[in-house]
XYZ file of C-alpha atoms in Angstrom:
137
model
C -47.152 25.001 -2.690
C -47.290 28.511 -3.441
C -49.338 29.673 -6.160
C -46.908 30.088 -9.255
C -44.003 28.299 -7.443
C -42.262 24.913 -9.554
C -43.338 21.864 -8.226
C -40.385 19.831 -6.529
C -37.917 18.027 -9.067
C -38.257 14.831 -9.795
C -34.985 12.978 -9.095
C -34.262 9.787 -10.756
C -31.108 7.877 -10.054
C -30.238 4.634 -12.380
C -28.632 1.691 -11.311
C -25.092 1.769 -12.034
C -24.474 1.943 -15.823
C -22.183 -0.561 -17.920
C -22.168 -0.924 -21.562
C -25.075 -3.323 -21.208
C -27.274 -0.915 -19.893
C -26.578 1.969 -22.172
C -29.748 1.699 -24.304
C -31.468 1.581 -21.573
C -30.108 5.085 -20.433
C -31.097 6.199 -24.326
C -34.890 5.523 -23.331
C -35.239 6.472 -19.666
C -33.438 10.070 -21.096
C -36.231 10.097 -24.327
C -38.913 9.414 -22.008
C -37.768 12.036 -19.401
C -36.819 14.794 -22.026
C -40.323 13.839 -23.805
C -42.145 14.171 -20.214
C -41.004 17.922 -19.256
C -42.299 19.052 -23.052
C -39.389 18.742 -25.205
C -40.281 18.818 -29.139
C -39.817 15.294 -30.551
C -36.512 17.084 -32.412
C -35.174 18.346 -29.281
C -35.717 15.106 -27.519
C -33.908 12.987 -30.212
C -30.640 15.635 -30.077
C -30.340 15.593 -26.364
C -30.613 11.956 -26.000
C -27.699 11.663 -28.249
C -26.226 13.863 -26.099
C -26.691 12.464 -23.127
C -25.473 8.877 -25.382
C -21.970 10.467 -26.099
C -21.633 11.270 -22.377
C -22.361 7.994 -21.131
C -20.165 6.316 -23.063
C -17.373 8.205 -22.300
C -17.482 7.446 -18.835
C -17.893 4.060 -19.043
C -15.274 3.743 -21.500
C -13.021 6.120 -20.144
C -13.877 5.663 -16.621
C -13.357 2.293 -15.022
C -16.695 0.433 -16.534
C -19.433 2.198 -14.787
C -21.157 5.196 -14.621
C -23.729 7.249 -12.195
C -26.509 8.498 -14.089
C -28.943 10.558 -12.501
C -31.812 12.544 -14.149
C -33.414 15.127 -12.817
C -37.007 16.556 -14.077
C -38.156 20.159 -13.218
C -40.924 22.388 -14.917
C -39.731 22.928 -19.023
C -36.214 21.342 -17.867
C -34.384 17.919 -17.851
C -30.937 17.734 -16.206
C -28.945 14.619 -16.711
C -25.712 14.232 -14.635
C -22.976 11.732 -15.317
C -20.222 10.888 -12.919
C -17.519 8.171 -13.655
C -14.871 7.109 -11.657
C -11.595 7.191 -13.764
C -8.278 6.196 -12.894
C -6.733 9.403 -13.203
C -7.533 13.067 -13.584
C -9.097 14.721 -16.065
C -7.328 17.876 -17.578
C -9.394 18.909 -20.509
C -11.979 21.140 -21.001
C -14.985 21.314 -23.186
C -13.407 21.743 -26.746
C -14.910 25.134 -28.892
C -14.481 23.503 -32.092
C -14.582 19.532 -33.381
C -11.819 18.142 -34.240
C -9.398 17.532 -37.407
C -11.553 15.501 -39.835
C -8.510 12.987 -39.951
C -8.687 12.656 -35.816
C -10.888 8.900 -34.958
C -11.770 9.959 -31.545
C -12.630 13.506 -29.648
C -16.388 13.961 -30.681
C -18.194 13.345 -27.964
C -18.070 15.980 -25.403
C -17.685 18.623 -28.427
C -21.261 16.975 -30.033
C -22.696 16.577 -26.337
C -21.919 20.450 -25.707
C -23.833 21.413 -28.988
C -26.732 19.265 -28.576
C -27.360 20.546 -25.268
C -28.430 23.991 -23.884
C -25.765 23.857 -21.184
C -22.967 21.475 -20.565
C -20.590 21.757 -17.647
C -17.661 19.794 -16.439
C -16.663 19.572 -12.941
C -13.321 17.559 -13.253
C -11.380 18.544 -10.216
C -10.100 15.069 -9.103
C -10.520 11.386 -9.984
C -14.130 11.289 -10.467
C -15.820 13.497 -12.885
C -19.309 15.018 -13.399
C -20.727 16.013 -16.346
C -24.252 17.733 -16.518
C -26.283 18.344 -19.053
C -29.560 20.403 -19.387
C -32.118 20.808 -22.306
C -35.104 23.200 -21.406
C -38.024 23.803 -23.363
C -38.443 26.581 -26.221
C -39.117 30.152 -24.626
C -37.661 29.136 -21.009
């Protein structure tokens, strides 16, 4: 390795995720966000985060969900992918919705307790990745 350089990331990939194993997402994301330096704060929002996310895809997306995490210097990534039954046509919404409205928080409330949440939704299976980084990087 090259003095300065990042280390490699560290990839982890979960078994496939039902609601039964949904808590056990919560931790492996606390301990992962916890491990690249995250303050105790940070690491409580983005596991929520990463919470709303999973559930959505295994809700909305046949039962299971992919969950992989990925660990780099100052930076956890967390990537979703669910195999739904049809396509997705939404985007990230800019606002939350009408107080009256029961559902729609989750990807709005994901996208705010992140640092960067993206959407790649262009056929029957959808990714969504999340990142949190450390203060000052």
């Amino acid at each position: 390795m090259r003095d300065g350089a990042d280390p490699p990331a560290v990839l982890v990939t979960l078994p496939p995720v039902t609601v039964a194993g949904v808590a056990d997402v919560r931790r492996r994301v606390s301990e992962a966000a916890h491990e690249v330096g995250l303050s105790p704060e940070r690491v409580a929002a983005f596991t929520v985060a990463v919470n709303e996310i999973v559930i959505n895809a295994v809700e909305h997306g046949g039962g299971t969900a992919a969950v992989t995490l990925i660990l780099r210097t100052h930076r956890v990534v967390v990537e979703v992918v669910d195999h739904g039954t049809a396509p997705w046509r939404f985007s990230v919404p800019a606002t939350p919705p009408p107080p009256g409205q029961l559902h729609g928080r989750g990807l709005w409330l994901a996208a705010k307790l992140s640092d960067e949440l993206t959407v790649d939704a262009g056929g029957i299976d959808r990714l969504v990745r999340l990142t949190a980084t450390t203060a000052g990087h």
